[in-house]
Tab-separated table of C-alpha atoms in Angstrom:
chain	number	residue	atom	x	y	z
B	1	UNK	CA	69.637	-84.958	-27.956
B	2	UNK	CA	72.786	-87.030	-27.527
B	3	UNK	CA	73.850	-88.814	-30.684
B	4	UNK	CA	76.701	-90.858	-29.276
B	5	UNK	CA	77.533	-92.531	-32.567
B	6	UNK	CA	77.909	-89.139	-34.255
B	7	UNK	CA	81.137	-88.370	-32.443
B	8	UNK	CA	83.703	-86.573	-34.595
B	9	UNK	CA	86.079	-89.510	-34.481
B	10	UNK	CA	83.530	-91.883	-35.969
B	11	UNK	CA	82.576	-89.286	-38.532
B	12	UNK	CA	86.192	-89.023	-39.655
B	13	UNK	CA	86.564	-92.784	-39.808
B	14	UNK	CA	83.416	-93.117	-41.871
B	15	UNK	CA	84.599	-90.467	-44.290
B	16	UNK	CA	87.659	-92.475	-45.332
B	17	UNK	CA	87.354	-95.195	-47.956
B	18	UNK	CA	89.342	-97.732	-45.981
B	19	UNK	CA	89.588	-101.304	-47.192
B	20	UNK	CA	86.558	-103.351	-46.167
B	21	UNK	CA	86.758	-105.972	-43.452
B	22	UNK	CA	88.063	-109.297	-44.712
B	23	UNK	CA	86.437	-112.570	-43.743
B	24	UNK	CA	87.436	-116.209	-43.680
B	25	UNK	CA	84.983	-119.005	-44.474
B	26	UNK	CA	84.340	-121.474	-41.668
B	27	UNK	CA	82.039	-123.608	-43.790
B	28	UNK	CA	80.557	-123.248	-47.280
B	29	UNK	CA	77.417	-124.748	-48.743
B	30	UNK	CA	78.023	-127.232	-51.511
B	31	UNK	CA	81.312	-128.326	-49.970
B	32	UNK	CA	82.410	-131.017	-47.545
B	33	UNK	CA	83.230	-130.384	-43.889
B	34	UNK	CA	85.460	-132.478	-41.661
B	35	UNK	CA	83.405	-135.119	-39.882
B	36	UNK	CA	80.411	-134.871	-42.239
B	37	UNK	CA	80.199	-137.663	-44.788
B	38	UNK	CA	78.256	-135.728	-47.424
B	39	UNK	CA	78.060	-132.044	-48.325
B	40	UNK	CA	76.729	-129.045	-46.430
B	41	UNK	CA	73.501	-127.945	-48.121
B	42	UNK	CA	72.188	-125.277	-45.749
B	43	UNK	CA	73.025	-122.874	-42.921
B	44	UNK	CA	70.845	-122.422	-39.843
B	45	UNK	CA	71.132	-118.811	-38.570
B	46	UNK	CA	72.170	-117.913	-35.013
B	47	UNK	CA	75.880	-118.801	-35.017
B	48	UNK	CA	77.826	-117.525	-31.995
B	49	UNK	CA	81.418	-116.364	-31.382
B	50	UNK	CA	83.515	-115.575	-28.295
B	51	UNK	CA	86.395	-113.271	-27.358
B	52	UNK	CA	88.990	-115.696	-28.748
B	53	UNK	CA	87.235	-116.085	-32.072
B	54	UNK	CA	85.976	-119.575	-31.187
B	55	UNK	CA	82.590	-120.360	-32.658
B	56	UNK	CA	79.595	-122.618	-32.824
B	57	UNK	CA	77.171	-122.938	-35.734
B	58	UNK	CA	74.593	-125.304	-37.191
B	59	UNK	CA	74.413	-126.741	-40.712
B	60	UNK	CA	72.195	-129.064	-42.693
B	61	UNK	CA	73.999	-131.751	-44.705
B	62	UNK	CA	73.260	-134.661	-47.002
B	63	UNK	CA	74.688	-138.143	-47.257
B	64	UNK	CA	77.134	-139.193	-49.991
B	65	UNK	CA	74.180	-140.675	-51.929
B	66	UNK	CA	72.385	-137.329	-51.862
B	67	UNK	CA	69.765	-138.253	-49.244
B	68	UNK	CA	69.199	-135.892	-46.328
B	69	UNK	CA	71.462	-136.592	-43.346
B	70	UNK	CA	70.071	-133.959	-40.980
B	71	UNK	CA	71.310	-131.076	-38.853
B	72	UNK	CA	74.758	-130.939	-37.270
B	73	UNK	CA	75.896	-128.725	-34.420
B	74	UNK	CA	79.507	-127.758	-35.061
B	75	UNK	CA	81.986	-125.945	-32.817
B	76	UNK	CA	85.566	-124.750	-33.219
B	77	UNK	CA	86.816	-128.118	-31.922
B	78	UNK	CA	84.645	-130.382	-34.057
B	79	UNK	CA	81.126	-131.746	-34.377
B	80	UNK	CA	79.118	-131.674	-31.174
B	81	UNK	CA	75.920	-133.385	-32.398
B	82	UNK	CA	75.766	-135.694	-35.403
B	83	UNK	CA	72.325	-136.912	-36.564
B	84	UNK	CA	73.887	-140.263	-37.385
B	85	UNK	CA	75.274	-140.844	-33.879
B	86	UNK	CA	73.017	-142.009	-31.039
B	87	UNK	CA	73.512	-140.252	-27.688
B	88	UNK	CA	72.417	-141.253	-24.162
B	89	UNK	CA	69.404	-139.455	-22.682
B	90	UNK	CA	69.667	-141.103	-19.258
B	91	UNK	CA	70.730	-144.470	-17.860
B	92	UNK	CA	67.874	-146.303	-19.607
B	93	UNK	CA	67.143	-144.372	-22.809
B	94	UNK	CA	69.078	-143.041	-25.789
B	95	UNK	CA	68.236	-140.441	-28.434
B	96	UNK	CA	68.415	-141.784	-31.967
B	97	UNK	CA	68.822	-139.347	-34.861
B	98	UNK	CA	69.500	-136.468	-32.442
B	99	UNK	CA	68.431	-133.007	-33.589
B	100	UNK	CA	70.225	-129.932	-32.194
B	101	UNK	CA	68.035	-127.086	-31.018
B	102	UNK	CA	67.537	-123.768	-32.702
B	103	UNK	CA	70.375	-121.925	-30.958
B	104	UNK	CA	73.532	-122.672	-29.045
B	105	UNK	CA	75.805	-120.463	-26.954
B	106	UNK	CA	79.547	-120.288	-26.400
B	107	UNK	CA	81.285	-118.590	-23.489
B	108	UNK	CA	84.764	-117.102	-23.418
B	109	UNK	CA	86.237	-120.334	-22.033
B	110	UNK	CA	85.113	-122.203	-25.148
B	111	UNK	CA	82.294	-124.102	-23.438
B	112	UNK	CA	79.187	-124.660	-25.557
B	113	UNK	CA	75.609	-124.936	-24.324
B	114	UNK	CA	72.903	-126.361	-26.567
B	115	UNK	CA	69.625	-128.224	-26.619
B	116	UNK	CA	69.277	-131.559	-28.377
B	117	UNK	CA	66.361	-133.927	-28.746
B	118	UNK	CA	64.628	-136.612	-30.737
B	119	UNK	CA	62.986	-140.028	-30.376
B	120	UNK	CA	64.225	-142.066	-27.419
B	121	UNK	CA	64.577	-145.850	-27.272
B	122	UNK	CA	65.568	-148.361	-24.639
B	123	UNK	CA	68.282	-150.971	-25.148
B	124	UNK	CA	65.751	-153.370	-26.684
B	125	UNK	CA	64.635	-150.875	-29.325
B	126	UNK	CA	61.320	-149.891	-27.732
B	127	UNK	CA	60.225	-146.310	-28.511
B	128	UNK	CA	59.377	-144.057	-25.577
B	129	UNK	CA	58.359	-140.907	-27.449
B	130	UNK	CA	60.465	-137.779	-27.891
B	131	UNK	CA	62.639	-136.050	-25.323
B	132	UNK	CA	64.917	-133.001	-25.110
B	133	UNK	CA	67.833	-132.022	-22.947
B	134	UNK	CA	70.033	-129.000	-22.337
B	135	UNK	CA	73.762	-129.639	-22.075
B	136	UNK	CA	76.977	-127.721	-21.467
B	137	UNK	CA	79.656	-129.656	-23.321
B	138	UNK	CA	79.121	-133.208	-22.032
B	139	UNK	CA	77.269	-132.243	-18.849
B	140	UNK	CA	73.464	-132.425	-18.775
B	141	UNK	CA	71.803	-129.372	-17.226
B	142	UNK	CA	68.144	-130.381	-17.488
B	143	UNK	CA	66.052	-133.042	-19.243
B	144	UNK	CA	62.445	-133.417	-20.320
B	145	UNK	CA	60.448	-134.585	-17.336
B	146	UNK	CA	62.694	-132.953	-14.733
B	147	UNK	CA	60.839	-130.797	-12.220
B	148	UNK	CA	61.001	-127.057	-12.820
B	149	UNK	CA	60.866	-124.333	-10.223
B	150	UNK	CA	57.072	-123.939	-10.491
B	151	UNK	CA	56.541	-127.588	-9.589
B	152	UNK	CA	55.677	-128.973	-13.026
B	153	UNK	CA	57.779	-130.936	-15.480
B	154	UNK	CA	59.905	-129.629	-18.323
B	155	UNK	CA	58.221	-130.362	-21.681
B	156	UNK	CA	59.165	-133.176	-24.017
B	157	UNK	CA	60.272	-130.738	-26.706
B	158	UNK	CA	62.218	-127.582	-25.870
B	159	UNK	CA	64.426	-127.447	-28.958
B	160	UNK	CA	63.366	-123.824	-29.524
B	161	UNK	CA	64.835	-122.808	-26.171
B	162	UNK	CA	67.733	-120.363	-26.389
B	163	UNK	CA	70.565	-120.515	-23.856
B	164	UNK	CA	72.987	-117.789	-22.829
B	165	UNK	CA	76.085	-119.245	-21.143
B	166	UNK	CA	78.454	-117.126	-19.056
B	167	UNK	CA	82.023	-117.916	-18.062
B	168	UNK	CA	81.031	-119.107	-14.564
B	169	UNK	CA	78.771	-121.742	-16.108
B	170	UNK	CA	75.411	-120.166	-15.346
B	171	UNK	CA	72.728	-120.018	-18.019
B	172	UNK	CA	69.574	-118.123	-18.907
B	173	UNK	CA	67.170	-120.326	-20.883
B	174	UNK	CA	63.584	-119.817	-22.053
B	175	UNK	CA	60.866	-122.473	-21.976
B	176	UNK	CA	57.192	-122.872	-22.773
B	177	UNK	CA	56.047	-123.812	-19.268
B	178	UNK	CA	52.566	-122.273	-19.323
B	179	UNK	CA	49.699	-121.924	-21.766
B	180	UNK	CA	50.164	-118.230	-22.497
B	181	UNK	CA	47.852	-116.848	-25.232
B	182	UNK	CA	50.162	-113.874	-25.816
B	183	UNK	CA	53.518	-115.555	-26.452
B	184	UNK	CA	55.408	-118.849	-26.433
B	185	UNK	CA	58.578	-119.915	-24.669
B	186	UNK	CA	58.470	-116.811	-22.516
B	187	UNK	CA	59.450	-118.210	-19.115
B	188	UNK	CA	63.161	-117.594	-18.549
B	189	UNK	CA	64.944	-119.788	-16.012
B	190	UNK	CA	68.413	-119.197	-14.595
B	191	UNK	CA	70.537	-122.295	-14.026
B	192	UNK	CA	73.477	-121.888	-11.646
B	193	UNK	CA	76.039	-124.649	-11.055
B	194	UNK	CA	75.477	-126.100	-7.593
B	195	UNK	CA	78.094	-126.527	-4.907
B	196	UNK	CA	77.861	-130.255	-5.508
B	197	UNK	CA	76.394	-131.885	-8.606
B	198	UNK	CA	73.586	-130.440	-10.649
B	199	UNK	CA	72.233	-126.941	-11.170
B	200	UNK	CA	70.133	-124.673	-8.999
B	201	UNK	CA	67.104	-123.078	-10.678
B	202	UNK	CA	65.527	-119.660	-10.239
B	203	UNK	CA	63.026	-117.594	-12.228
B	204	UNK	CA	64.383	-114.673	-14.198
B	205	UNK	CA	61.160	-113.806	-16.039
B	206	UNK	CA	57.714	-115.370	-16.319
B	207	UNK	CA	54.163	-114.340	-17.209
B	208	UNK	CA	52.552	-112.786	-14.142
B	209	UNK	CA	55.875	-111.910	-12.502
B	210	UNK	CA	55.438	-108.757	-10.400
B	211	UNK	CA	57.695	-105.841	-11.239
B	212	UNK	CA	56.862	-102.606	-9.413
B	213	UNK	CA	54.011	-100.138	-8.828
B	214	UNK	CA	51.395	-102.818	-9.505
B	215	UNK	CA	52.844	-103.818	-12.894
B	216	UNK	CA	53.556	-107.383	-13.931
B	217	UNK	CA	54.831	-109.273	-16.970
B	218	UNK	CA	52.198	-110.098	-19.558
B	219	UNK	CA	54.579	-111.773	-21.984
B	220	UNK	CA	58.079	-111.530	-23.355
B	221	UNK	CA	56.925	-111.607	-26.963
B	222	UNK	CA	58.617	-114.835	-28.081
B	223	UNK	CA	61.872	-114.395	-26.224
B	224	UNK	CA	63.452	-116.911	-28.593
B	225	UNK	CA	64.159	-113.822	-30.708
B	226	UNK	CA	66.630	-112.541	-28.143
B	227	UNK	CA	64.521	-110.623	-25.656
B	228	UNK	CA	66.816	-111.427	-22.735
B	229	UNK	CA	70.513	-111.330	-21.960
B	230	UNK	CA	72.910	-111.624	-19.032
B	231	UNK	CA	76.440	-110.463	-18.366
B	232	UNK	CA	79.347	-112.150	-16.614
B	233	UNK	CA	78.289	-110.727	-13.232
B	234	UNK	CA	74.728	-112.026	-13.273
B	235	UNK	CA	72.999	-108.800	-14.313
B	236	UNK	CA	70.020	-109.440	-16.573
B	237	UNK	CA	68.166	-107.417	-19.187
B	238	UNK	CA	64.710	-108.361	-20.468
B	239	UNK	CA	62.485	-106.900	-23.142
B	240	UNK	CA	58.874	-107.689	-22.277
B	241	UNK	CA	55.268	-106.620	-22.564
B	242	UNK	CA	54.072	-105.419	-19.163
B	243	UNK	CA	50.641	-104.461	-17.863
B	244	UNK	CA	48.698	-103.803	-14.647
B	245	UNK	CA	45.160	-104.294	-13.369
B	246	UNK	CA	44.066	-101.199	-15.318
B	247	UNK	CA	45.399	-102.804	-18.539
B	248	UNK	CA	48.119	-100.182	-18.969
B	249	UNK	CA	50.050	-102.380	-21.389
B	250	UNK	CA	53.403	-101.351	-22.847
B	251	UNK	CA	56.655	-102.584	-24.325
B	252	UNK	CA	59.235	-102.404	-21.550
B	253	UNK	CA	62.899	-102.945	-20.764
B	254	UNK	CA	63.790	-104.469	-17.392
B	255	UNK	CA	67.235	-104.338	-15.789
B	256	UNK	CA	67.574	-106.828	-12.936
B	257	UNK	CA	63.793	-107.013	-12.747
B	258	UNK	CA	63.154	-103.265	-12.574
B	259	UNK	CA	61.857	-100.843	-15.201
B	260	UNK	CA	64.482	-98.829	-17.047
B	261	UNK	CA	62.372	-97.964	-20.111
B	262	UNK	CA	58.705	-98.147	-21.156
B	263	UNK	CA	56.585	-97.056	-24.068
B	264	UNK	CA	55.658	-93.415	-23.704
B	265	UNK	CA	57.240	-90.022	-23.260
B	266	UNK	CA	61.008	-89.592	-23.510
B	267	UNK	CA	63.423	-86.714	-22.992
B	268	UNK	CA	65.677	-87.984	-25.790
B	269	UNK	CA	63.775	-85.919	-28.374
B	270	UNK	CA	61.671	-82.750	-28.319
B	271	UNK	CA	58.162	-83.743	-27.243
B	272	UNK	CA	59.411	-87.277	-27.716
B	273	UNK	CA	57.561	-90.570	-27.614
B	274	UNK	CA	59.012	-94.093	-27.727
B	275	UNK	CA	57.448	-97.335	-28.869
B	276	UNK	CA	59.761	-100.119	-27.717
B	277	UNK	CA	60.344	-103.350	-29.631
B	278	UNK	CA	59.953	-105.971	-26.864
B	279	UNK	CA	61.875	-108.641	-28.731
B	280	UNK	CA	65.588	-107.797	-28.593
B	281	UNK	CA	67.833	-106.481	-25.838
B	282	UNK	CA	71.496	-106.817	-24.860
B	283	UNK	CA	73.639	-106.095	-21.798
B	284	UNK	CA	77.411	-105.895	-21.304
B	285	UNK	CA	79.681	-106.432	-18.319
B	286	UNK	CA	79.328	-102.785	-17.283
B	287	UNK	CA	75.554	-103.320	-17.004
B	288	UNK	CA	75.018	-101.016	-19.963
B	289	UNK	CA	71.963	-102.122	-21.914
B	290	UNK	CA	70.684	-101.496	-25.429
B	291	UNK	CA	67.290	-101.900	-27.063
B	292	UNK	CA	65.324	-100.994	-30.205
B	293	UNK	CA	62.437	-98.572	-30.582
B	294	UNK	CA	60.391	-96.310	-32.832
B	295	UNK	CA	60.839	-92.642	-31.866
B	296	UNK	CA	58.462	-89.769	-32.494
B	297	UNK	CA	59.249	-86.091	-32.029
B	298	UNK	CA	57.902	-82.646	-32.868
B	299	UNK	CA	61.134	-82.277	-34.902
B	300	UNK	CA	59.854	-84.601	-37.645
B	301	UNK	CA	56.763	-86.339	-39.000
B	302	UNK	CA	56.032	-89.987	-38.272
B	303	UNK	CA	58.178	-92.496	-36.429
B	304	UNK	CA	61.873	-93.215	-36.849
B	305	UNK	CA	63.757	-96.403	-36.113
B	306	UNK	CA	66.114	-95.892	-33.181
B	307	UNK	CA	68.840	-97.805	-31.326
B	308	UNK	CA	69.055	-96.667	-27.697
B	309	UNK	CA	71.677	-97.407	-25.053
B	310	UNK	CA	70.920	-96.973	-21.362
B	311	UNK	CA	68.423	-94.245	-20.543
B	312	UNK	CA	70.003	-91.330	-22.348
B	313	UNK	CA	72.089	-92.314	-25.384
B	314	UNK	CA	70.798	-92.491	-28.942
B	315	UNK	CA	73.247	-94.761	-30.727
B	316	UNK	CA	71.506	-94.422	-34.089
B	317	UNK	CA	68.330	-92.833	-35.407
B	318	UNK	CA	66.942	-93.033	-38.925
B	319	UNK	CA	67.298	-89.320	-39.657
B	320	UNK	CA	69.006	-89.613	-43.048
B	321	UNK	CA	72.479	-88.758	-41.759
B	322	UNK	CA	74.027	-92.237	-42.152
B	323	UNK	CA	76.252	-91.846	-45.243
B	324	UNK	CA	75.879	-95.408	-46.520
B	325	UNK	CA	72.085	-95.118	-46.359
B	326	UNK	CA	71.919	-91.941	-48.445
B	327	UNK	CA	69.171	-92.396	-51.024
B	328	UNK	CA	67.920	-95.544	-49.251
B	329	UNK	CA	64.760	-96.129	-47.234
B	330	UNK	CA	65.267	-97.920	-43.928
B	331	UNK	CA	62.750	-100.754	-43.625
B	332	UNK	CA	63.122	-102.737	-40.409
B	333	UNK	CA	65.431	-104.071	-37.712
B	334	UNK	CA	66.363	-107.584	-38.745
B	335	UNK	CA	68.314	-110.599	-37.558
B	336	UNK	CA	67.793	-112.463	-34.334
B	337	UNK	CA	70.561	-110.819	-32.387
B	338	UNK	CA	71.609	-107.527	-30.847
B	339	UNK	CA	75.114	-107.246	-29.350
B	340	UNK	CA	76.601	-104.752	-26.897
B	341	UNK	CA	80.371	-105.015	-26.526
B	342	UNK	CA	82.085	-104.200	-23.249
B	343	UNK	CA	83.554	-101.164	-25.014
B	344	UNK	CA	80.021	-99.817	-25.384
B	345	UNK	CA	79.842	-100.431	-29.135
B	346	UNK	CA	76.467	-101.650	-30.356
B	347	UNK	CA	76.201	-104.193	-33.184
B	348	UNK	CA	72.846	-104.503	-34.916
B	349	UNK	CA	71.255	-105.474	-38.225
B	350	UNK	CA	68.712	-103.670	-40.403
B	351	UNK	CA	67.044	-103.877	-43.816
B	352	UNK	CA	66.586	-101.069	-46.315
B	353	UNK	CA	65.296	-100.414	-49.841
B	354	UNK	CA	67.142	-98.686	-52.648
B	355	UNK	CA	65.509	-96.239	-55.061
B	356	UNK	CA	64.432	-99.099	-57.332
B	357	UNK	CA	62.688	-100.959	-54.521
B	358	UNK	CA	65.295	-103.702	-54.084
B	359	UNK	CA	65.679	-104.831	-50.465
B	360	UNK	CA	69.065	-105.307	-48.795
B	361	UNK	CA	70.379	-105.928	-45.303
B	362	UNK	CA	73.412	-104.668	-43.376
B	363	UNK	CA	75.237	-105.108	-40.087
B	364	UNK	CA	76.249	-101.939	-38.230
B	365	UNK	CA	78.572	-101.008	-35.405
B	366	UNK	CA	76.855	-97.960	-33.927
B	367	UNK	CA	76.115	-95.869	-37.043
B	368	UNK	CA	78.949	-97.381	-39.111
B	369	UNK	CA	77.960	-99.993	-41.686
B	370	UNK	CA	80.321	-102.986	-41.518
B	371	UNK	CA	78.772	-105.437	-43.973
B	372	UNK	CA	75.930	-105.404	-46.475
B	373	UNK	CA	74.298	-107.287	-49.304
B	374	UNK	CA	73.983	-104.058	-51.332
B	375	UNK	CA	76.566	-104.143	-54.183
B	376	UNK	CA	76.305	-100.386	-54.759
B	377	UNK	CA	77.874	-99.477	-51.399
B	378	UNK	CA	81.660	-99.210	-51.626
B	379	UNK	CA	84.230	-99.679	-48.868
B	380	UNK	CA	81.986	-102.086	-46.962
B	381	UNK	CA	82.196	-105.868	-46.726
B	382	UNK	CA	79.878	-107.455	-49.294
B	383	UNK	CA	78.075	-110.612	-48.174
B	384	UNK	CA	75.525	-112.112	-50.531
B	385	UNK	CA	72.620	-113.833	-48.828
B	386	UNK	CA	73.416	-112.408	-45.367
B	387	UNK	CA	71.028	-113.907	-42.798
B	388	UNK	CA	72.288	-113.006	-39.329
B	389	UNK	CA	75.391	-112.262	-37.268
B	390	UNK	CA	76.931	-112.323	-33.798
B	391	UNK	CA	79.637	-110.192	-32.169
B	392	UNK	CA	82.005	-111.222	-29.380
B	393	UNK	CA	81.850	-109.575	-25.952
B	394	UNK	CA	85.071	-107.675	-26.647
B	395	UNK	CA	83.743	-106.453	-29.998
B	396	UNK	CA	86.758	-107.889	-31.818
B	397	UNK	CA	85.140	-110.791	-33.653
B	398	UNK	CA	82.104	-111.128	-35.897
B	399	UNK	CA	80.485	-114.245	-37.307
B	400	UNK	CA	78.113	-114.026	-40.271
B	401	UNK	CA	75.496	-116.535	-41.371
B	402	UNK	CA	74.827	-116.380	-45.097
B	403	UNK	CA	73.043	-118.556	-47.619
B	404	UNK	CA	76.425	-119.647	-48.975
B	405	UNK	CA	78.189	-120.361	-45.672
B	406	UNK	CA	79.373	-119.148	-42.290
B	407	UNK	CA	82.150	-116.547	-42.208
B	408	UNK	CA	84.324	-115.119	-39.440
B	409	UNK	CA	85.920	-111.677	-39.313
B	410	UNK	CA	88.302	-109.947	-36.925
B	411	UNK	CA	87.517	-106.258	-37.013
B	412	UNK	CA	89.554	-103.172	-36.063
B	413	UNK	CA	88.398	-101.097	-33.118
B	414	UNK	CA	86.785	-97.705	-33.786
B	415	UNK	CA	89.866	-96.094	-32.190
B	416	UNK	CA	92.149	-97.824	-34.702
B	417	UNK	CA	89.976	-96.652	-37.568
B	418	UNK	CA	90.057	-93.110	-36.196
B	419	UNK	CA	93.870	-93.165	-36.171
B	420	UNK	CA	93.728	-94.332	-39.776
B	421	UNK	CA	91.391	-91.468	-40.655
B	422	UNK	CA	93.502	-88.847	-38.901
B	423	UNK	CA	96.591	-90.132	-40.691
B	424	UNK	CA	95.031	-90.172	-44.132
B	425	UNK	CA	93.165	-86.873	-44.120
B	426	UNK	CA	96.221	-84.600	-43.575
B	427	UNK	CA	98.011	-86.463	-46.349
B	428	UNK	CA	95.111	-85.738	-48.667
B	429	UNK	CA	95.188	-82.046	-47.745
B	430	UNK	CA	98.894	-81.807	-48.562
B	431	UNK	CA	98.312	-82.768	-52.168
B	432	UNK	CA	98.707	-79.861	-54.605
């Protein structure tokens, strides 16, 4: 069994009580924010951050009189969508009281993709129902009513769609294009900038899509949770539920449309079995991929939560060896995001219980805890009300969504922390 995150260097780094990561607030609840007339009263999870530390996040705010203003999409360069500001939908209609979608994306050039929608009116004030559109900065990618690649029309409301924007301008986006009894929003479309104006469309994943050996996609298990990703070179990773005509149904991981992991036997553990979570997956620019699973083995009783990279690397397994989880009971993988840096470091979030039954959450890099809500854990960033996080492609920046605000942190590399550990430990040994 290969426990990559148990390398000696990381063990040394974890053994040193280094100062915790420091964060800076980007926005706080109960305070004003430039461009918002009232105060921020809530944070919507799923903020994103890029290699330069540029960000995008969503907040709920009120008006100066205390009434609800609505949701704002904010980026490093200002407010992108303001519920008080009407925006054009097309040449004839405009969206009043625009609502930003559930998630946005930011690439390493600072471009932001997002969905926005709401009631549309003509110039005379006549209502024409609700509409949605996907945009990259000021450029519209697709609107409600546009024809999709299967020949139908994009729905009036796709605010739950999640976009992933790469540096060349291409996107992966999920939509609810079919009546699928097993999952919603599980058709993933790739949009590629055309040679002239507009975007070319192709299917990345859809119910019924053939894979190999007679298998096909049954569903992608609400891919809005993050069950697909793409890198800067167009490689894709999908977590999906697959089946065949014999109803051999299993959680699966697909790399560029081909199986790389399925529920069942594994060589990672003695007499091992895996049960894959088909709801979160990530890929980096080296086409390394990471996913989440429950592992069983003849070495222990029951199942253990596991983070797996590629086909043969166990990044973390709930075997009781994580120092910060000593005396705790791991409960579940949490958050809506899983990140795989180009360095190979995996960032993930999980919940656990202490001995008294109190539940906490934490963000990890491999097996190293970086931030937690548990006040009893020392040497780790404390974030009350932690909701979710994102990590940049280079693994240098983190953004945290909490109940009290959005915070950004620049973190040292594991190599830098190892140097710190190697420098401190000999000094400790030299003490009389």
